[in-house]
């Protein structure tokens, strides 16, 4: 019997470049970006800065490096950034800002919707006193674990930060997913919402290699002066690339062709959730975007790895840590989602 087609629901980072994206890469004009003469990289930087309403942008290899360059461009040694306990640039980036920049994080607990209490933000800002690190930045993430942060919270938190003299950084690895979810609520366009969210921040990091389906790359956006500082840090971090236009062309193609389609990924995540409703012991968290978490009861949890192995035996991949996680993307279609639903239902019937 032939192996069924792979349904890879581990992450939206697993996508393969489409034929059209590969063609765009092959056609890219190339130079040397360390000399600043790679036309495709320059064009991408201008395009993303323009789309999000910033003066300038910097193409970097990864979202991790983009957040690192952002935080270290805002902060000096002995300073700190306020950030969520679950935020990627606190929990999942090896403590890079502390390791490379002597910048400490000040983590805050999230509310159930991913936001913080404004009172907690205010309380975390240190007085100007030699005992304390200087608080310089409020860093938010949107989407956060697939959740769209309430826009009223984003506005209020970033206004508070500005009033207190802090810089505001957004880890918008999935900014266009957030904008897609927000556009569904407001009726505005996805690009309008992306710009509205980005407009609340002094710097925004956005990833091309997640829902947008490019193989590599992120961009950090900000003022020209901020990006000049980030450029220096990118060099120190080893992120100066040469014929990076090959990758920038893929990212540019993704911005042109893969933003509008994110709504399909969100619809498939909802369909997956609906398909799992009613299985005793499973609690499906209604997805806002392309990431869906499913909690298992205490009795079922010890069987999580068994379930993942059962799915793998049918060439369906997912992850589970404290909850099951499924991520939809460019390379997952309706048939794949239906197969995943059927395989999970089969497991719990057996
Ligand atoms: C929210 C968020 N920020 C940043 C990153 C880091 O991106 P990269 O894997 O390109 O370093 C990720 C990666 O999954 C992410 O989910």
mmCIF file of C-alpha atoms and ligand atoms in Angstrom:
data_model
loop_
_atom_site.group_PDB
_atom_site.id
_atom_site.type_symbol
_atom_site.label_atom_id
_atom_site.label_comp_id
_atom_site.label_asym_id
_atom_site.label_seq_id
_atom_site.Cartn_x
_atom_site.Cartn_y
_atom_site.Cartn_z
ATOM 1 C CA UNK A 1 0.000 0.000 0.000
ATOM 2 C CA UNK A 2 1.423 3.427 -0.895
ATOM 3 C CA UNK A 3 2.130 5.935 1.902
ATOM 4 C CA UNK A 4 -0.661 8.504 2.209
ATOM 5 C CA UNK A 5 0.311 12.096 1.476
ATOM 6 C CA UNK A 6 1.992 13.913 4.355
ATOM 7 C CA UNK A 7 -0.225 16.192 6.432
ATOM 8 C CA UNK A 8 2.244 18.230 8.443
ATOM 9 C CA UNK A 9 0.431 20.171 11.156
ATOM 10 C CA UNK A 10 3.515 20.761 13.339
ATOM 11 C CA UNK A 11 4.090 24.353 12.281
ATOM 12 C CA UNK A 12 3.562 26.860 9.486
ATOM 13 C CA UNK A 13 7.364 26.961 9.140
ATOM 14 C CA UNK A 14 7.400 23.637 7.257
ATOM 15 C CA UNK A 15 6.018 24.926 3.964
ATOM 16 C CA UNK A 16 7.900 24.296 0.726
ATOM 17 C CA UNK A 17 8.296 27.193 -1.710
ATOM 18 C CA UNK A 18 5.670 26.981 -4.459
ATOM 19 C CA UNK A 19 6.685 26.661 -8.110
ATOM 20 C CA UNK A 20 5.814 30.339 -8.652
ATOM 21 C CA UNK A 21 7.924 31.336 -5.640
ATOM 22 C CA UNK A 22 10.874 29.291 -6.914
ATOM 23 C CA UNK A 23 10.499 30.972 -10.314
ATOM 24 C CA UNK A 24 10.543 34.399 -8.609
ATOM 25 C CA UNK A 25 13.704 33.377 -6.738
ATOM 26 C CA UNK A 26 15.421 32.221 -9.918
ATOM 27 C CA UNK A 27 14.521 35.470 -11.676
ATOM 28 C CA UNK A 28 15.781 37.710 -8.837
ATOM 29 C CA UNK A 29 18.360 40.395 -9.572
ATOM 30 C CA UNK A 30 21.275 39.828 -7.207
ATOM 31 C CA UNK A 31 24.084 41.945 -5.819
ATOM 32 C CA UNK A 32 25.869 41.916 -2.468
ATOM 33 C CA UNK A 33 23.746 43.077 0.438
ATOM 34 C CA UNK A 34 26.740 43.643 2.722
ATOM 35 C CA UNK A 35 27.716 46.360 0.237
ATOM 36 C CA UNK A 36 24.052 47.429 0.229
ATOM 37 C CA UNK A 37 23.816 46.681 -3.480
ATOM 38 C CA UNK A 38 21.446 43.740 -3.656
ATOM 39 C CA UNK A 39 18.475 45.181 -5.560
ATOM 40 C CA UNK A 40 15.997 42.465 -4.560
ATOM 41 C CA UNK A 41 16.836 42.835 -0.851
ATOM 42 C CA UNK A 42 16.583 46.616 -1.091
ATOM 43 C CA UNK A 43 13.238 46.322 -2.871
ATOM 44 C CA UNK A 44 11.861 43.952 -0.236
ATOM 45 C CA UNK A 45 12.975 46.226 2.588
ATOM 46 C CA UNK A 46 11.226 49.175 0.958
ATOM 47 C CA UNK A 47 8.111 47.127 0.280
ATOM 48 C CA UNK A 48 7.624 45.835 3.821
ATOM 49 C CA UNK A 49 8.466 49.198 5.389
ATOM 50 C CA UNK A 50 5.887 50.841 3.116
ATOM 51 C CA UNK A 51 3.232 48.211 3.778
ATOM 52 C CA UNK A 52 3.543 48.651 7.543
ATOM 53 C CA UNK A 53 4.026 52.418 7.539
ATOM 54 C CA UNK A 54 7.678 52.627 8.607
ATOM 55 C CA UNK A 55 10.608 54.623 7.233
ATOM 56 C CA UNK A 56 12.922 51.645 6.844
ATOM 57 C CA UNK A 57 13.322 47.895 7.228
ATOM 58 C CA UNK A 58 16.120 45.359 7.517
ATOM 59 C CA UNK A 59 16.016 41.854 6.041
ATOM 60 C CA UNK A 60 17.343 39.289 8.522
ATOM 61 C CA UNK A 61 17.659 35.514 8.342
ATOM 62 C CA UNK A 62 15.315 34.654 11.240
ATOM 63 C CA UNK A 63 12.637 35.965 13.545
ATOM 64 C CA UNK A 64 14.932 35.322 16.484
ATOM 65 C CA UNK A 65 17.636 37.552 15.021
ATOM 66 C CA UNK A 66 15.053 40.175 14.151
ATOM 67 C CA UNK A 67 13.799 40.338 17.757
ATOM 68 C CA UNK A 68 17.388 40.365 19.028
ATOM 69 C CA UNK A 69 18.381 43.233 16.717
ATOM 70 C CA UNK A 70 15.198 45.066 17.736
ATOM 71 C CA UNK A 71 15.682 44.746 21.477
ATOM 72 C CA UNK A 72 19.406 45.507 21.344
ATOM 73 C CA UNK A 73 18.768 48.553 19.163
ATOM 74 C CA UNK A 74 16.367 49.909 21.772
ATOM 75 C CA UNK A 75 18.387 49.005 24.878
ATOM 76 C CA UNK A 76 21.871 49.422 26.318
ATOM 77 C CA UNK A 77 23.572 47.066 28.805
ATOM 78 C CA UNK A 78 21.853 47.098 32.185
ATOM 79 C CA UNK A 79 18.474 47.981 30.726
ATOM 80 C CA UNK A 80 15.370 45.809 30.424
ATOM 81 C CA UNK A 81 12.311 45.007 28.344
ATOM 82 C CA UNK A 82 8.869 44.132 29.661
ATOM 83 C CA UNK A 83 7.593 41.005 27.939
ATOM 84 C CA UNK A 84 5.080 38.185 28.344
ATOM 85 C CA UNK A 85 5.898 34.925 30.111
ATOM 86 C CA UNK A 86 4.823 33.082 26.965
ATOM 87 C CA UNK A 87 6.428 35.455 24.472
ATOM 88 C CA UNK A 88 8.825 33.997 21.946
ATOM 89 C CA UNK A 89 11.424 36.709 22.626
ATOM 90 C CA UNK A 90 11.423 35.796 26.302
ATOM 91 C CA UNK A 91 10.884 32.062 26.451
ATOM 92 C CA UNK A 92 12.025 30.599 23.166
ATOM 93 C CA UNK A 93 15.081 32.563 22.026
ATOM 94 C CA UNK A 94 17.761 31.217 24.335
ATOM 95 C CA UNK A 95 17.793 34.378 26.422
ATOM 96 C CA UNK A 96 19.640 36.076 23.534
ATOM 97 C CA UNK A 97 19.074 39.670 24.659
ATOM 98 C CA UNK A 98 20.576 38.833 28.066
ATOM 99 C CA UNK A 99 23.381 36.705 26.633
ATOM 100 C CA UNK A 100 24.523 39.041 23.859
ATOM 101 C CA UNK A 101 23.356 42.423 25.096
ATOM 102 C CA UNK A 102 23.257 42.263 28.916
ATOM 103 C CA UNK A 103 19.626 43.322 28.600
ATOM 104 C CA UNK A 104 17.307 41.636 31.082
ATOM 105 C CA UNK A 105 13.717 40.630 30.428
ATOM 106 C CA UNK A 106 11.003 41.602 32.914
ATOM 107 C CA UNK A 107 8.358 38.945 32.258
ATOM 108 C CA UNK A 108 4.662 39.509 33.019
ATOM 109 C CA UNK A 109 1.832 36.988 33.389
ATOM 110 C CA UNK A 110 -0.676 36.987 30.558
ATOM 111 C CA UNK A 111 -4.410 37.216 30.958
ATOM 112 C CA UNK A 112 -6.390 34.379 29.331
ATOM 113 C CA UNK A 113 -6.700 36.425 26.116
ATOM 114 C CA UNK A 114 -2.940 36.976 25.914
ATOM 115 C CA UNK A 115 -3.079 40.575 27.137
ATOM 116 C CA UNK A 116 -1.571 42.013 30.345
ATOM 117 C CA UNK A 117 -3.309 44.022 33.033
ATOM 118 C CA UNK A 118 -2.304 47.640 32.383
ATOM 119 C CA UNK A 119 -1.718 47.895 36.107
ATOM 120 C CA UNK A 120 0.902 45.116 35.822
ATOM 121 C CA UNK A 121 2.708 46.921 32.998
ATOM 122 C CA UNK A 122 2.772 50.133 34.973
ATOM 123 C CA UNK A 123 3.931 48.315 38.106
ATOM 124 C CA UNK A 124 6.783 46.671 36.214
ATOM 125 C CA UNK A 125 8.285 49.965 35.042
ATOM 126 C CA UNK A 126 11.172 50.600 37.432
ATOM 127 C CA UNK A 127 11.761 53.983 39.061
ATOM 128 C CA UNK A 128 14.943 55.818 38.099
ATOM 129 C CA UNK A 129 17.007 54.476 40.981
ATOM 130 C CA UNK A 130 20.445 52.849 41.045
ATOM 131 C CA UNK A 131 18.939 49.632 42.434
ATOM 132 C CA UNK A 132 17.086 48.898 39.248
ATOM 133 C CA UNK A 133 17.722 48.094 35.636
ATOM 134 C CA UNK A 134 16.351 50.883 33.430
ATOM 135 C CA UNK A 135 13.057 49.864 31.829
ATOM 136 C CA UNK A 136 13.244 50.758 28.151
ATOM 137 C CA UNK A 137 10.844 48.652 26.104
ATOM 138 C CA UNK A 138 7.429 47.044 26.136
ATOM 139 C CA UNK A 139 7.483 44.010 23.834
ATOM 140 C CA UNK A 140 4.200 42.453 22.681
ATOM 141 C CA UNK A 141 3.570 39.490 20.379
ATOM 142 C CA UNK A 142 0.626 39.269 17.971
ATOM 143 C CA UNK A 143 -0.615 36.675 17.288
ATOM 144 C CA UNK A 144 0.462 35.095 20.546
ATOM 145 C CA UNK A 145 0.182 31.298 20.430
ATOM 146 C CA UNK A 146 -2.298 31.837 17.594
ATOM 147 C CA UNK A 147 -4.394 34.308 19.616
ATOM 148 C CA UNK A 148 -5.232 37.727 18.260
ATOM 149 C CA UNK A 149 -4.501 40.286 20.983
ATOM 150 C CA UNK A 150 -7.565 42.500 21.530
ATOM 151 C CA UNK A 151 -6.835 45.695 19.583
ATOM 152 C CA UNK A 152 -8.140 47.868 22.438
ATOM 153 C CA UNK A 153 -5.475 46.272 24.643
ATOM 154 C CA UNK A 154 -2.735 46.834 22.035
ATOM 155 C CA UNK A 155 -3.745 50.486 21.766
ATOM 156 C CA UNK A 156 -4.002 51.031 25.520
ATOM 157 C CA UNK A 157 -0.793 49.175 26.412
ATOM 158 C CA UNK A 158 1.290 50.908 23.754
ATOM 159 C CA UNK A 159 -0.156 54.312 24.721
ATOM 160 C CA UNK A 160 0.718 53.659 28.358
ATOM 161 C CA UNK A 161 4.245 52.614 27.331
ATOM 162 C CA UNK A 162 4.665 55.734 25.206
ATOM 163 C CA UNK A 163 3.378 57.993 27.991
ATOM 164 C CA UNK A 164 5.956 56.407 30.312
ATOM 165 C CA UNK A 165 8.773 57.002 27.827
ATOM 166 C CA UNK A 166 9.191 53.363 26.749
ATOM 167 C CA UNK A 167 9.849 52.124 23.230
ATOM 168 C CA UNK A 168 7.302 49.659 21.863
ATOM 169 C CA UNK A 169 8.416 46.504 20.019
ATOM 170 C CA UNK A 170 6.105 44.022 18.321
ATOM 171 C CA UNK A 171 7.089 40.459 17.598
ATOM 172 C CA UNK A 172 4.781 40.222 14.613
ATOM 173 C CA UNK A 173 6.130 36.898 13.368
ATOM 174 C CA UNK A 174 2.485 36.269 12.427
ATOM 175 C CA UNK A 175 1.378 39.884 12.060
ATOM 176 C CA UNK A 176 -0.469 39.112 8.829
ATOM 177 C CA UNK A 177 -2.361 36.302 10.566
ATOM 178 C CA UNK A 178 -3.308 38.784 13.294
ATOM 179 C CA UNK A 179 -4.372 41.297 10.648
ATOM 180 C CA UNK A 180 -6.427 38.630 8.864
ATOM 181 C CA UNK A 181 -8.243 37.740 12.096
ATOM 182 C CA UNK A 182 -8.759 41.414 12.955
ATOM 183 C CA UNK A 183 -10.018 42.199 9.441
ATOM 184 C CA UNK A 184 -12.647 39.470 9.835
ATOM 185 C CA UNK A 185 -13.910 41.361 12.907
ATOM 186 C CA UNK A 186 -13.793 44.905 11.546
ATOM 187 C CA UNK A 187 -14.517 44.483 7.842
ATOM 188 C CA UNK A 188 -11.383 46.474 6.956
ATOM 189 C CA UNK A 189 -8.752 45.006 4.633
ATOM 190 C CA UNK A 190 -5.956 42.788 5.926
ATOM 191 C CA UNK A 191 -3.388 45.384 4.833
ATOM 192 C CA UNK A 192 -5.264 48.135 6.680
ATOM 193 C CA UNK A 193 -5.298 46.068 9.838
ATOM 194 C CA UNK A 194 -1.618 45.139 9.515
ATOM 195 C CA UNK A 195 -0.790 48.837 9.262
ATOM 196 C CA UNK A 196 -3.111 49.742 12.146
ATOM 197 C CA UNK A 197 -1.495 47.164 14.447
ATOM 198 C CA UNK A 198 2.040 48.063 13.334
ATOM 199 C CA UNK A 199 1.244 51.762 13.800
ATOM 200 C CA UNK A 200 1.049 51.255 17.574
ATOM 201 C CA UNK A 201 4.751 50.311 17.722
ATOM 202 C CA UNK A 202 8.202 51.856 17.279
ATOM 203 C CA UNK A 203 9.564 48.615 15.830
ATOM 204 C CA UNK A 204 7.960 45.556 14.300
ATOM 205 C CA UNK A 205 9.471 42.202 13.425
ATOM 206 C CA UNK A 206 7.587 40.215 10.795
ATOM 207 C CA UNK A 207 8.414 36.707 9.537
ATOM 208 C CA UNK A 208 8.142 35.604 5.922
ATOM 209 C CA UNK A 209 8.924 31.967 6.687
ATOM 210 C CA UNK A 210 5.792 31.189 8.713
ATOM 211 C CA UNK A 211 2.244 31.598 7.374
ATOM 212 C CA UNK A 212 3.516 33.555 4.387
ATOM 213 C CA UNK A 213 5.305 30.462 3.107
ATOM 214 C CA UNK A 214 8.779 31.770 2.213
ATOM 215 C CA UNK A 215 11.703 29.434 2.974
ATOM 216 C CA UNK A 216 13.779 31.890 5.041
ATOM 217 C CA UNK A 217 13.683 35.411 6.388
ATOM 218 C CA UNK A 218 12.146 38.102 8.535
ATOM 219 C CA UNK A 219 12.177 41.873 8.486
ATOM 220 C CA UNK A 220 12.638 44.392 11.254
ATOM 221 C CA UNK A 221 10.909 47.727 10.645
ATOM 222 C CA UNK A 222 11.434 51.102 12.310
ATOM 223 C CA UNK A 223 12.788 54.597 11.779
ATOM 224 C CA UNK A 224 15.833 55.051 9.532
ATOM 225 C CA UNK A 225 17.976 55.805 12.547
ATOM 226 C CA UNK A 226 16.758 52.732 14.444
ATOM 227 C CA UNK A 227 17.351 50.498 11.420
ATOM 228 C CA UNK A 228 20.900 51.876 11.080
ATOM 229 C CA UNK A 229 21.572 50.699 14.667
ATOM 230 C CA UNK A 230 19.926 47.334 13.958
ATOM 231 C CA UNK A 231 22.075 46.957 10.838
ATOM 232 C CA UNK A 232 25.212 47.174 12.962
ATOM 233 C CA UNK A 233 23.849 44.578 15.409
ATOM 234 C CA UNK A 234 22.826 42.261 12.574
ATOM 235 C CA UNK A 235 26.444 42.405 11.364
ATOM 236 C CA UNK A 236 27.734 41.512 14.841
ATOM 237 C CA UNK A 237 25.239 38.647 15.039
ATOM 238 C CA UNK A 238 26.599 37.283 11.758
ATOM 239 C CA UNK A 239 23.454 38.108 9.843
ATOM 240 C CA UNK A 240 25.017 40.137 7.012
ATOM 241 C CA UNK A 241 24.116 38.136 3.905
ATOM 242 C CA UNK A 242 25.466 38.491 0.392
ATOM 243 C CA UNK A 243 23.208 37.411 -2.518
ATOM 244 C CA UNK A 244 20.249 37.555 -0.142
ATOM 245 C CA UNK A 245 18.041 38.730 -3.010
ATOM 246 C CA UNK A 246 17.394 35.071 -3.763
ATOM 247 C CA UNK A 247 15.604 34.855 -0.402
ATOM 248 C CA UNK A 248 14.205 38.376 -0.512
ATOM 249 C CA UNK A 249 12.517 37.545 -3.829
ATOM 250 C CA UNK A 250 10.719 34.656 -2.141
ATOM 251 C CA UNK A 251 9.600 36.942 0.689
ATOM 252 C CA UNK A 252 8.459 39.575 -1.780
ATOM 253 C CA UNK A 253 6.486 36.963 -3.728
ATOM 254 C CA UNK A 254 4.892 35.866 -0.435
ATOM 255 C CA UNK A 255 3.814 39.444 0.327
ATOM 256 C CA UNK A 256 2.256 39.727 -3.137
ATOM 257 C CA UNK A 257 0.545 36.338 -3.267
ATOM 258 C CA UNK A 258 0.207 34.757 0.170
ATOM 259 C CA UNK A 259 -1.388 37.390 2.388
ATOM 260 C CA UNK A 260 -4.980 37.215 1.155
ATOM 261 C CA UNK A 261 -4.964 33.406 1.332
ATOM 262 C CA UNK A 262 -4.226 33.312 5.096
ATOM 263 C CA UNK A 263 -7.994 33.406 5.666
ATOM 264 C CA UNK A 264 -8.119 29.895 4.159
ATOM 265 C CA UNK A 265 -5.658 28.625 6.772
ATOM 266 C CA UNK A 266 -7.813 30.166 9.502
ATOM 267 C CA UNK A 267 -10.945 28.523 8.065
ATOM 268 C CA UNK A 268 -9.176 25.145 7.998
ATOM 269 C CA UNK A 269 -8.091 25.545 11.623
ATOM 270 C CA UNK A 270 -11.728 26.238 12.535
ATOM 271 C CA UNK A 271 -12.828 23.172 10.551
ATOM 272 C CA UNK A 272 -10.274 21.032 12.402
ATOM 273 C CA UNK A 273 -11.612 22.311 15.713
ATOM 274 C CA UNK A 274 -15.217 21.635 14.731
ATOM 275 C CA UNK A 275 -14.264 18.133 13.631
ATOM 276 C CA UNK A 276 -12.872 17.360 17.088
ATOM 277 C CA UNK A 277 -15.830 18.739 19.028
ATOM 278 C CA UNK A 278 -17.645 16.221 21.180
ATOM 279 C CA UNK A 279 -14.758 13.763 21.733
ATOM 280 C CA UNK A 280 -14.999 13.012 25.474
ATOM 281 C CA UNK A 281 -11.963 14.336 27.372
ATOM 282 C CA UNK A 282 -10.870 16.788 24.657
ATOM 283 C CA UNK A 283 -11.330 20.550 25.032
ATOM 284 C CA UNK A 284 -10.920 22.386 21.749
ATOM 285 C CA UNK A 285 -9.864 26.031 22.049
ATOM 286 C CA UNK A 286 -11.673 27.917 19.286
ATOM 287 C CA UNK A 287 -8.841 29.189 17.058
ATOM 288 C CA UNK A 288 -8.458 32.884 16.173
ATOM 289 C CA UNK A 289 -5.992 32.158 13.388
ATOM 290 C CA UNK A 290 -4.030 29.180 12.030
ATOM 291 C CA UNK A 291 -2.963 27.617 15.331
ATOM 292 C CA UNK A 292 -5.304 25.450 17.333
ATOM 293 C CA UNK A 293 -4.706 23.967 20.760
ATOM 294 C CA UNK A 294 -6.600 20.993 22.115
ATOM 295 C CA UNK A 295 -6.423 20.203 25.807
ATOM 296 C CA UNK A 296 -6.670 16.638 27.013
ATOM 297 C CA UNK A 297 -8.236 15.628 30.321
ATOM 298 C CA UNK A 298 -5.900 14.380 33.062
ATOM 299 C CA UNK A 299 -6.970 10.795 32.281
ATOM 300 C CA UNK A 300 -6.181 11.188 28.560
ATOM 301 C CA UNK A 301 -2.961 13.191 28.848
ATOM 302 C CA UNK A 302 -0.716 10.152 29.429
ATOM 303 C CA UNK A 303 -1.907 8.957 25.994
ATOM 304 C CA UNK A 304 -0.761 12.098 24.152
ATOM 305 C CA UNK A 305 2.390 10.495 22.745
ATOM 306 C CA UNK A 306 0.438 7.411 21.751
ATOM 307 C CA UNK A 307 -2.001 9.633 19.834
ATOM 308 C CA UNK A 308 0.862 11.473 18.113
ATOM 309 C CA UNK A 309 2.420 8.115 17.156
ATOM 310 C CA UNK A 310 -0.952 6.912 15.828
ATOM 311 C CA UNK A 311 -1.178 10.038 13.662
ATOM 312 C CA UNK A 312 2.405 9.607 12.494
ATOM 313 C CA UNK A 313 1.635 6.044 11.424
ATOM 314 C CA UNK A 314 -0.875 7.642 9.019
ATOM 315 C CA UNK A 315 1.672 10.253 7.876
ATOM 316 C CA UNK A 316 -0.021 13.019 9.877
ATOM 317 C CA UNK A 317 2.325 15.088 12.036
ATOM 318 C CA UNK A 318 1.382 17.267 14.995
ATOM 319 C CA UNK A 319 2.987 18.335 18.246
ATOM 320 C CA UNK A 320 1.959 18.079 21.884
ATOM 321 C CA UNK A 321 3.602 19.475 24.960
ATOM 322 C CA UNK A 322 1.075 20.377 27.601
ATOM 323 C CA UNK A 323 -1.663 20.504 24.941
ATOM 324 C CA UNK A 324 -2.004 19.136 21.427
ATOM 325 C CA UNK A 325 -1.160 21.746 18.814
ATOM 326 C CA UNK A 326 -2.126 21.782 15.148
ATOM 327 C CA UNK A 327 -1.043 24.483 12.696
ATOM 328 C CA UNK A 328 -2.585 24.990 9.258
ATOM 329 C CA UNK A 329 -0.665 26.556 6.367
ATOM 330 C CA UNK A 330 -0.043 26.749 2.650
ATOM 331 C CA UNK A 331 0.731 23.032 2.351
ATOM 332 C CA UNK A 332 -2.359 21.778 4.201
ATOM 333 C CA UNK A 333 -5.643 21.412 2.339
ATOM 334 C CA UNK A 334 -9.200 20.466 3.260
ATOM 335 C CA UNK A 335 -8.598 16.777 2.514
ATOM 336 C CA UNK A 336 -5.610 16.804 4.852
ATOM 337 C CA UNK A 337 -7.636 18.347 7.659
ATOM 338 C CA UNK A 338 -10.438 15.808 7.162
ATOM 339 C CA UNK A 339 -7.865 12.989 7.318
ATOM 340 C CA UNK A 340 -6.473 14.393 10.561
ATOM 341 C CA UNK A 341 -9.972 14.658 12.071
ATOM 342 C CA UNK A 342 -10.821 11.087 11.010
ATOM 343 C CA UNK A 343 -7.529 9.711 12.391
ATOM 344 C CA UNK A 344 -8.014 11.418 15.773
ATOM 345 C CA UNK A 345 -11.614 10.236 16.006
ATOM 346 C CA UNK A 346 -10.501 6.698 15.101
ATOM 347 C CA UNK A 347 -7.897 6.783 17.902
ATOM 348 C CA UNK A 348 -10.468 7.686 20.538
ATOM 349 C CA UNK A 349 -13.006 5.158 19.252
ATOM 350 C CA UNK A 350 -10.480 2.328 19.519
HETATM 351 C C1 LIG B 1 6.111 34.394 17.593
HETATM 352 C C2 LIG B 1 7.463 34.005 17.082
HETATM 353 N N1 LIG B 1 8.449 34.909 17.098
HETATM 354 C C3 LIG B 1 9.670 34.621 16.647
HETATM 355 C C4 LIG B 1 9.959 33.369 16.149
HETATM 356 C C5 LIG B 1 11.366 33.071 15.708
HETATM 357 O O1 LIG B 1 11.452 32.821 14.366
HETATM 358 P P1 LIG B 1 12.698 31.986 13.773
HETATM 359 O O2 LIG B 1 12.355 30.547 13.959
HETATM 360 O O3 LIG B 1 12.724 32.406 12.335
HETATM 361 O O4 LIG B 1 13.910 32.398 14.520
HETATM 362 C C6 LIG B 1 8.970 32.387 16.118
HETATM 363 C C7 LIG B 1 9.275 31.033 15.589
HETATM 364 O O5 LIG B 1 8.475 30.139 15.582
HETATM 365 C C8 LIG B 1 7.679 32.712 16.598
HETATM 366 O O6 LIG B 1 6.699 31.807 16.609
#
